[in-house]
Short mmCIF file of C-alpha atoms and ligand atoms in Angstrom, two decimals:
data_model
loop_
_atom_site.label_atom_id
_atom_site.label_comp_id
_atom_site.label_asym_id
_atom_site.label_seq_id
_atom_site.Cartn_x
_atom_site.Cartn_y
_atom_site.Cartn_z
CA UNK V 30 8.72 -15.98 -21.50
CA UNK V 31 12.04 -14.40 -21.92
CA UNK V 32 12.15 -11.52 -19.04
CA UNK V 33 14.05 -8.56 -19.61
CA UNK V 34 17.39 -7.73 -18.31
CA UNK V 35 17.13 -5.89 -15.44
CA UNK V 36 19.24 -6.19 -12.48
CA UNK V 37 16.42 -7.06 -9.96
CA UNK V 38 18.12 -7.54 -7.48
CA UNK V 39 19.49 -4.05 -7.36
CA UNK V 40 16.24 -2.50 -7.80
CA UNK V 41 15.13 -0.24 -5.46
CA UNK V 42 11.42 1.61 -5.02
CA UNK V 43 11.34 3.37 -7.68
CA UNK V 44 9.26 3.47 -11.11
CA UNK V 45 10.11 2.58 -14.86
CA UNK V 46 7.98 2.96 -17.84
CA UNK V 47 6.86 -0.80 -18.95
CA UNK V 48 5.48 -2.18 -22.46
CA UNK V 49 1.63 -1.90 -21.87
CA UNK V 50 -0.57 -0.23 -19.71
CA UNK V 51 -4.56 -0.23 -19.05
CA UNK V 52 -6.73 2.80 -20.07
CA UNK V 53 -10.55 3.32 -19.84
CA UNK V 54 -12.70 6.27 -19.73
CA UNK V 55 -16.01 7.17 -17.95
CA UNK V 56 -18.65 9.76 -20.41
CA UNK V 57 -21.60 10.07 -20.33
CA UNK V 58 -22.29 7.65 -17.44
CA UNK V 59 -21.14 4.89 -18.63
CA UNK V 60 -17.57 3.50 -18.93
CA UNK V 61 -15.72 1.89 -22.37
CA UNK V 62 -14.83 -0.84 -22.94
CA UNK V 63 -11.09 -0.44 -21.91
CA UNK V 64 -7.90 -1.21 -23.76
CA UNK V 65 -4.14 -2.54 -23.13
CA UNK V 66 -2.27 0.77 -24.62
CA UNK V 67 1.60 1.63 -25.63
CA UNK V 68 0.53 5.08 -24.37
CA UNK V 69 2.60 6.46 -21.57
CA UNK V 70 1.83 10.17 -21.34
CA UNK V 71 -1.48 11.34 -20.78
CA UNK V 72 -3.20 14.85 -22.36
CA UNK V 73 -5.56 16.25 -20.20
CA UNK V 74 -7.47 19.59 -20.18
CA UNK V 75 -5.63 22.19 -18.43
CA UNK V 76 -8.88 22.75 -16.19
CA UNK V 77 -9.49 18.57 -15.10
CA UNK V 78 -11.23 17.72 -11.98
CA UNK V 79 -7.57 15.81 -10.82
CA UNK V 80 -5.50 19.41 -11.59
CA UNK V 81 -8.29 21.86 -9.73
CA UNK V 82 -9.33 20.05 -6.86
CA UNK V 83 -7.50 16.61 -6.59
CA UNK V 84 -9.80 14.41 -7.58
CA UNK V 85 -8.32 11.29 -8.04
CA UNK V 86 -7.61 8.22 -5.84
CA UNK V 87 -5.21 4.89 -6.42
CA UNK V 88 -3.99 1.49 -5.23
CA UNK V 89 -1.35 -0.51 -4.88
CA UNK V 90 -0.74 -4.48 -4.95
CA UNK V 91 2.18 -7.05 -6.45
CA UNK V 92 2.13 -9.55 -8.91
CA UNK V 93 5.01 -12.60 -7.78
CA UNK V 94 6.86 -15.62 -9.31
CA UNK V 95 6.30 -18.22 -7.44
CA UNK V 96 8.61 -21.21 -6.80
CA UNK V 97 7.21 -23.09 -9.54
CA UNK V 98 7.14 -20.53 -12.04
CA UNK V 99 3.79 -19.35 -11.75
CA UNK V 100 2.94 -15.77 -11.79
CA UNK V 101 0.66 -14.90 -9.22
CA UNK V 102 -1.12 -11.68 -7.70
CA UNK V 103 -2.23 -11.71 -3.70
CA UNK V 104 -5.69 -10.18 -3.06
CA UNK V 105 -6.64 -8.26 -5.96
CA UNK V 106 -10.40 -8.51 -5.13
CA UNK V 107 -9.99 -6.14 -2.33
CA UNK V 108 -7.98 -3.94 -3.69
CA UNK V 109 -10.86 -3.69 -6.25
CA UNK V 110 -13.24 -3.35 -3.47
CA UNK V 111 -11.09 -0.44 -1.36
CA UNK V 112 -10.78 1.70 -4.41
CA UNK V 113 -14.88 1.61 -4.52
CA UNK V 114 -14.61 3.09 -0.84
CA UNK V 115 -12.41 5.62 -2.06
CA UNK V 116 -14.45 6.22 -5.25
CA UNK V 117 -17.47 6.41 -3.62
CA UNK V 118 -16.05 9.23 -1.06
CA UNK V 119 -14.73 11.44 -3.62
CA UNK V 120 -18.02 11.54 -5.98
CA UNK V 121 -15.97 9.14 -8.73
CA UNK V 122 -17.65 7.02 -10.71
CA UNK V 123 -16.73 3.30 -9.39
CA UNK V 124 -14.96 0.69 -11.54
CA UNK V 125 -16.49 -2.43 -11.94
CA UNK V 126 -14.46 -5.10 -9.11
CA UNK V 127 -15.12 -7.78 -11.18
CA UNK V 128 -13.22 -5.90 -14.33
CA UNK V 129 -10.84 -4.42 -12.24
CA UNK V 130 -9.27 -7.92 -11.32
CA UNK V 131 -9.66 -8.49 -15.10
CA UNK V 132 -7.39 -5.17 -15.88
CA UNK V 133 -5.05 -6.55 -13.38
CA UNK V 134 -4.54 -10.21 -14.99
CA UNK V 135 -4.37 -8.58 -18.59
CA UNK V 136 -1.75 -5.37 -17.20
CA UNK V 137 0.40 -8.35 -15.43
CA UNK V 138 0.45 -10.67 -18.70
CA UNK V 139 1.08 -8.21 -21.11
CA UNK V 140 3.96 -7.54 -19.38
CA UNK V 141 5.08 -10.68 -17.95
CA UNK V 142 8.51 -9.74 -19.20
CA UNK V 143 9.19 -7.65 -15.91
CA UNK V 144 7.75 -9.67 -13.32
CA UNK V 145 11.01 -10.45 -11.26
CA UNK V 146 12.50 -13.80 -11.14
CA UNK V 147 11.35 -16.21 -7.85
CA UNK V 148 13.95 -15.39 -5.55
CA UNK V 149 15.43 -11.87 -6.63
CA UNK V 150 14.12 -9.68 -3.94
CA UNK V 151 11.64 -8.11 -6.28
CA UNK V 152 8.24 -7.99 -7.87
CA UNK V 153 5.77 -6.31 -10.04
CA UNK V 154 4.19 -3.44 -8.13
CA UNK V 155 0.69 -2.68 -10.31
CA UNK V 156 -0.85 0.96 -9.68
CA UNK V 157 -4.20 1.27 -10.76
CA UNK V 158 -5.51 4.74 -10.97
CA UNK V 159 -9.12 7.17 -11.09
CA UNK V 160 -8.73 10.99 -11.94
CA UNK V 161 -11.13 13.67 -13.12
CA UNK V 162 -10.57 14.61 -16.38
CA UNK V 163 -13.11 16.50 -17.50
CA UNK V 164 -13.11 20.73 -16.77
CA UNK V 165 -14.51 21.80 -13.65
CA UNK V 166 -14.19 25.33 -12.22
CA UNK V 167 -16.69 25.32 -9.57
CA UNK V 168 -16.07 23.30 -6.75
CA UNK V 169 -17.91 19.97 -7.72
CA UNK V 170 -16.99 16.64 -9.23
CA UNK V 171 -16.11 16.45 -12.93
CA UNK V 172 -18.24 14.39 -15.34
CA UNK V 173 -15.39 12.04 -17.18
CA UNK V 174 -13.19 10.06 -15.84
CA UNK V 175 -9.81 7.83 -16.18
CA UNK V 176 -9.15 4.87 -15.04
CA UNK V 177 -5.43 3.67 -15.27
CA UNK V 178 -3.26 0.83 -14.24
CA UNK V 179 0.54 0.62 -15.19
CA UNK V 180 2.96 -1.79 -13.58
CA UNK V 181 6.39 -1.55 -12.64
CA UNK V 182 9.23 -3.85 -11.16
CA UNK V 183 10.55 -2.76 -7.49
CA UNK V 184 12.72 -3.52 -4.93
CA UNK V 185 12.71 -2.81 -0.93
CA UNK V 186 10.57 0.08 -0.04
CA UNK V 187 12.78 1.04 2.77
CA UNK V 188 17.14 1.30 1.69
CA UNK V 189 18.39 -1.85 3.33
CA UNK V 190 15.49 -4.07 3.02
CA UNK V 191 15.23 -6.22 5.99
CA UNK V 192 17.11 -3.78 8.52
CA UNK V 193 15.40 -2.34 11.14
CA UNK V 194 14.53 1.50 10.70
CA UNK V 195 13.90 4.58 13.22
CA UNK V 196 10.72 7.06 12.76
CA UNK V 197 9.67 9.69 14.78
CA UNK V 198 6.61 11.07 15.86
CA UNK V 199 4.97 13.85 13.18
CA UNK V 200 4.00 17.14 14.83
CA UNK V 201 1.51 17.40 11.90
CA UNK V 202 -1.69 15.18 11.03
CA UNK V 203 -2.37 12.77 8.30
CA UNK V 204 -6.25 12.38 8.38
CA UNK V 205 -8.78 14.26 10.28
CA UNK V 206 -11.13 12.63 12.28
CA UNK V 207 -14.38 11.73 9.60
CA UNK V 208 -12.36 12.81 7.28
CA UNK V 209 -10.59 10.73 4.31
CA UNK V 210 -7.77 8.72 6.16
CA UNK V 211 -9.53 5.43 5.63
CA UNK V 212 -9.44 5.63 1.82
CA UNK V 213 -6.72 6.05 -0.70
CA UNK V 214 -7.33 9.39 -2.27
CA UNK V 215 -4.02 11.34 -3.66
CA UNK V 216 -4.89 14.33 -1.33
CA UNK V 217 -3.42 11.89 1.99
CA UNK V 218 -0.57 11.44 0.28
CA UNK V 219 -0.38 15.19 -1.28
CA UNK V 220 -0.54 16.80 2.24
CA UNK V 221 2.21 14.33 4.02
CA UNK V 222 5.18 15.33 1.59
CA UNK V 223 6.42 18.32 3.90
CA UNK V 224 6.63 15.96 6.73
CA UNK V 225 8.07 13.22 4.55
CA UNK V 226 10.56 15.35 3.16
CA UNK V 227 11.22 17.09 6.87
CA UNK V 228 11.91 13.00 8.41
CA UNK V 229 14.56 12.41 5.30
CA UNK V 230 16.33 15.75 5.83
CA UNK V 231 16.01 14.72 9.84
CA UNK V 232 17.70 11.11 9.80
CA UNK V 233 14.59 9.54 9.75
CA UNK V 234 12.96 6.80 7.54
CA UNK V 235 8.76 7.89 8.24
CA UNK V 236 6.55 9.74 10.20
CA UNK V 237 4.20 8.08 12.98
CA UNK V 238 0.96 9.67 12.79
CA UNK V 239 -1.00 9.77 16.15
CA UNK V 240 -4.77 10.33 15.70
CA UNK V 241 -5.41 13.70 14.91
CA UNK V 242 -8.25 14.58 17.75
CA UNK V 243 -6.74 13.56 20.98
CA UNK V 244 -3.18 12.94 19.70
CA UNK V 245 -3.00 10.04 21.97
CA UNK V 246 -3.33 6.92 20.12
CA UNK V 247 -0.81 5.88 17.31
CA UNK V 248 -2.69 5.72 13.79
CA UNK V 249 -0.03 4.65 11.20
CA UNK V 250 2.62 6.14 9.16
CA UNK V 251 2.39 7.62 5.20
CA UNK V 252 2.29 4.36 3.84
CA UNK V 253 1.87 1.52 5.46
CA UNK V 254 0.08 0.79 8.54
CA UNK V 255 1.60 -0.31 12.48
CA UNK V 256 1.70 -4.14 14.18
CA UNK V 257 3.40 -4.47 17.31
CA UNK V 258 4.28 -7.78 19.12
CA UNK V 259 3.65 -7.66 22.95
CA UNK V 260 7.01 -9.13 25.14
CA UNK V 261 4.08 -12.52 25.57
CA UNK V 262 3.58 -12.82 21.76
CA UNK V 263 0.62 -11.19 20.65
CA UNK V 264 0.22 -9.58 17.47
CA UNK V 265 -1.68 -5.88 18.24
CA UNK V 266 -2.98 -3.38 15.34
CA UNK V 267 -4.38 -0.69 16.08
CA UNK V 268 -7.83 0.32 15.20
CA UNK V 269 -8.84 3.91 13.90
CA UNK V 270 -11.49 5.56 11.35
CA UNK V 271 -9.32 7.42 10.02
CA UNK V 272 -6.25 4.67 9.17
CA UNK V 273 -6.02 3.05 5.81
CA UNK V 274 -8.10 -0.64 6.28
CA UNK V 275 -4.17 -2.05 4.54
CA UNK V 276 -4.66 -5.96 3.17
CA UNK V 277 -1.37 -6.81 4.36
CA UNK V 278 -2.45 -6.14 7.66
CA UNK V 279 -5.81 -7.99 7.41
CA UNK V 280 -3.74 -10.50 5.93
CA UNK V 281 -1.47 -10.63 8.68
CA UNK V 282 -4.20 -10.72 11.59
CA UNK V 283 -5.42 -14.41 9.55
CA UNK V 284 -1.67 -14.83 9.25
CA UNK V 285 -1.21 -15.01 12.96
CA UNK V 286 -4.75 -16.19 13.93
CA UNK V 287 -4.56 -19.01 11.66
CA UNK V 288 -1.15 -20.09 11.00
CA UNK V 289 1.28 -19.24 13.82
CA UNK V 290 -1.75 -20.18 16.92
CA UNK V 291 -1.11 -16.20 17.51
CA UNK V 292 -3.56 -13.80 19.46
CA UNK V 293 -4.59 -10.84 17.42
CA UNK V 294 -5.61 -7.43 19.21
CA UNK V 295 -7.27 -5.10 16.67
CA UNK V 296 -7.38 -2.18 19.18
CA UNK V 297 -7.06 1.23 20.29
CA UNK V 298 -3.26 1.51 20.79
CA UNK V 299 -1.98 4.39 23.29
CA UNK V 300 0.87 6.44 22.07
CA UNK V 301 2.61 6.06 25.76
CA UNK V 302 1.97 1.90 25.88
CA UNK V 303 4.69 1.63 23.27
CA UNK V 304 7.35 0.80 25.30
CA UNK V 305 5.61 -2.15 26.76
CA UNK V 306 6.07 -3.79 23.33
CA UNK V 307 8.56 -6.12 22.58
CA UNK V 308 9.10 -5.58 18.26
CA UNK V 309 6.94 -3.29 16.09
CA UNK V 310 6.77 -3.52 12.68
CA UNK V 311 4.93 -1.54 9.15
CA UNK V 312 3.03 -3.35 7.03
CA UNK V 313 1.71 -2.53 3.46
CA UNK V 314 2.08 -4.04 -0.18
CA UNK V 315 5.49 -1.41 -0.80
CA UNK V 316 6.46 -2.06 2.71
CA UNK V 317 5.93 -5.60 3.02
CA UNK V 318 6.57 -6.02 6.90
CA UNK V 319 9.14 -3.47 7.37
CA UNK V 320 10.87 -3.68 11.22
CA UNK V 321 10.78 -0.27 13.07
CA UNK V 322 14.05 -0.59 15.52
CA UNK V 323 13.44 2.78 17.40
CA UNK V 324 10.62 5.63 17.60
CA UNK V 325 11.88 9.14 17.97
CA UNK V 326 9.06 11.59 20.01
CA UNK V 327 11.22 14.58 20.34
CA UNK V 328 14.26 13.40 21.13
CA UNK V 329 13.35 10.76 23.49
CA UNK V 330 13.41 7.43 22.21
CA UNK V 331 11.80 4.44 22.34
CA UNK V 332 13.80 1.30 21.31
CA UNK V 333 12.29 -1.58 21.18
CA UNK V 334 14.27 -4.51 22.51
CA UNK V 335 14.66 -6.48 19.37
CA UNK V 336 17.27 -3.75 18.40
CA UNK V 337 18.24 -2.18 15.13
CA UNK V 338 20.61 -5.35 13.72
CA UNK V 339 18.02 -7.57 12.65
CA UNK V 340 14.18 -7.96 12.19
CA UNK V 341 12.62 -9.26 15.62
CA UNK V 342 11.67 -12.72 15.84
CA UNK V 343 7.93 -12.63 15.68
CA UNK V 344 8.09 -10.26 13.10
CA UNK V 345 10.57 -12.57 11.00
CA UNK V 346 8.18 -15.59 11.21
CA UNK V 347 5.02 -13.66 9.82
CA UNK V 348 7.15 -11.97 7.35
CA UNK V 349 8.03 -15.46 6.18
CA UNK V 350 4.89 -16.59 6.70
CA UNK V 351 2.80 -14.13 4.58
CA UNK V 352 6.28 -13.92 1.81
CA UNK V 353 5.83 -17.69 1.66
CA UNK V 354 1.94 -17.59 0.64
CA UNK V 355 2.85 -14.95 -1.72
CA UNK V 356 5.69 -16.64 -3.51
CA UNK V 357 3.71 -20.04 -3.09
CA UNK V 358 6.03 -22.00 -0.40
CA UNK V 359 2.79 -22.16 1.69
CA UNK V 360 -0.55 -22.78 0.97
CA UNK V 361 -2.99 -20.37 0.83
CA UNK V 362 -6.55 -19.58 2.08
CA UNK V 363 -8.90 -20.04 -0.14
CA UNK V 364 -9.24 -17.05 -3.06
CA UNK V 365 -5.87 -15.29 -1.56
CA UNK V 366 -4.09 -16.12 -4.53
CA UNK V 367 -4.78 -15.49 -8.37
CA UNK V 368 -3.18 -16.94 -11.34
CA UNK V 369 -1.94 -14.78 -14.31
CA UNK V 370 -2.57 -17.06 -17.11
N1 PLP B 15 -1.52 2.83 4.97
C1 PLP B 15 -1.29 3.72 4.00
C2 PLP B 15 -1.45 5.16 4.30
C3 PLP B 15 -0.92 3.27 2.72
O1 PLP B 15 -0.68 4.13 1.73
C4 PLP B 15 -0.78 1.89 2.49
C5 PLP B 15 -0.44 1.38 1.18
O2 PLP B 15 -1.24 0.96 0.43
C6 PLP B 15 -1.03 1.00 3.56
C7 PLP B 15 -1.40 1.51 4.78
C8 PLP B 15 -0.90 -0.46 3.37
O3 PLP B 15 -2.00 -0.98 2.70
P1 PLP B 15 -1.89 -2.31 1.86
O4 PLP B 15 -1.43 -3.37 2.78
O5 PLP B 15 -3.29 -2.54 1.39
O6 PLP B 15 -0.95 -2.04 0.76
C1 COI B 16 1.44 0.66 -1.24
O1 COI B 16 1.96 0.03 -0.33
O2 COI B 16 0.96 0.10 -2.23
C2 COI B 16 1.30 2.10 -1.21
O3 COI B 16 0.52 2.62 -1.96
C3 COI B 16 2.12 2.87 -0.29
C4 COI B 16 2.82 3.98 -0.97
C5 COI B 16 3.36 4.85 0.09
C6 COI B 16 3.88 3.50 -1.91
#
């Protein structure tokens, strides 16, 4: 397969229109049978569900060349299985998991053209996609439905890749408690721009959410979710209703557990035990593992002592740890990684 010519190495987060995409639509209770499209642009009803009242929810995973050529995806089952949660919470119609994997194996190989090169820095970033589209004026859910999954070839989330980088501490929430912080709707993501936008014009990279109720214990950032390493080598996650359950992190706890003879704490983690830590890191499918060098609260900071040069060492060995499963250096557990063929 001849790729295209793109200068992946170069690339940074960012998205551009590929050959094909995946498109099927939920009427009358039932959902088609789905096709691979050329279609780009979508034509909706002015009134749909997704324009009213946000209706619509997404993921996010990676498709990777590995070292021996093969082109591989990392997890896709759950991802299948998270955007039920999230369908399920916001009245949607669920896709089928078992054709949602499908739709990701026939989105990757129809455009295996710009899945990065093993070794460039990049990958395929797939985004599959639910929205209302039928008209609804009152507030309930709408009655059709599309499902969507385009692909695209990034780079680092973060400018500078590997570097360490410095968030503060967001004076507004993410997710409320029982509210819909634990599932990937659009409306989380909708409702953290200001703050987003606010960090940027600040000097910051992201926003550290603490939970919303006490505003005491750290919850996790926009997009990607917290693991800190304790000065004696732990790996610690913290543990909320109201976070995003991320795979990477999962991932990471087995990771740990399993391959690096690691102890995992998936706790409660107070805001003010932070500076016990020795490295904290963010963790997500953009992210990757993502070193945070210094927390701002306020002005005071907390810098953690593996500094803002390089990524700390604990962090460095499960970031080539889980890199190395995904690119195929290392092998796998069992059902972690699925071949495009
Ligand atoms: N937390 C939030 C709010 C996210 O948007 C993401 C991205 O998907 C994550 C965490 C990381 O989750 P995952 O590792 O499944 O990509
Ligand atoms: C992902 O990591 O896939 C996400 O959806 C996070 C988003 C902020 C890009």
């Amino acid at each position: 397969m001849e790729k295209k010519n793109i200068d992946w190495s170069n690339l940074g987060f960012g998205y551009q229109v590929t050959d094909k995409r995946y498109v099927s639509n939920y009427k009358n209770g039932a959902w088609d049978d789905g096709v691979l499209t050329d279609e780009a642009t979508i034509t909706l009803s002015e009134c749909a569900g997704v324009l009213q009242y946000a209706q619509t929810c997404f993921e996010g995973l990676k498709a990777y060349t590995t070292e021996d050529g093969r082109t591989v995806c990392f997890r896709p089952d759950l991802n299948a299985s998270r955007m039920k949660d999230s369908c399920e919470r916001l009245e949607m119609p669920v896709f089928p998991e078992d054709r949602f994997v499908e739709a990701v194996k026939a989105v990757v190989h129809a455009n295996e053209a710009y899945v990065p090169p093993y070794g460039s820095g990049a990958t395929l970033y797939i985004r599959p996609y639910m929205f209302g589209s039928s008209p609804v004026i009152g507030v309930k859910p709408a009655e059709e439905y599309q499902f969507r999954m385009f692909c695209t070839p990034v780079g680092p989330y973060f400018k500078g890749g590997a570097k360490p980088i410095t968030i503060r501490v967001s004076d507004y929430d993410r997710a409320a408690p029982h509210g819909t912080g634990h599932i990937k709707a659009g409306l989380n993501y909708a409702m953290s721009l200001y703050q987003i936008v606010d960090a940027h014009e600040k000097g910051f990279d992201e926003n550290m959410y603490l939970d919303a109720g006490s505003r005491t214990y750290v919850e996790e950032t926009g997009g990607a979710n917290f693991i800190f390493i304790t000065k004696d080598g732990k790996m610690v996650t913290p543990k909320s209703d109201s976070i995003l359950p991320s795979i990477t992190r999962r991932s990471l706890m087995v990771v740990a557990e399993k391959y690096l003879g690691m102890t995992v704490e998936h706790r409660q983690v107070r805001f003010d035990e932070l500076g016990d830590f020795a490295e904290c890191g963010l963790c997500g499918t953009a992210a990757v593992i993502s070193p945070v060098g210094k927390i701002n609260d306020h002005g005071r900071e907390i810098c953690f002592p593996s500094g803002m040069d390089e990524m700390g060492p604990v962090t460095k060995k499960l970031y080539d740890t889980l890199t190395g499963i995904q690119m195929g250096r290392i092998e796998a557990p069992e059902g972690w990684i699925v071949e495009i063929d």
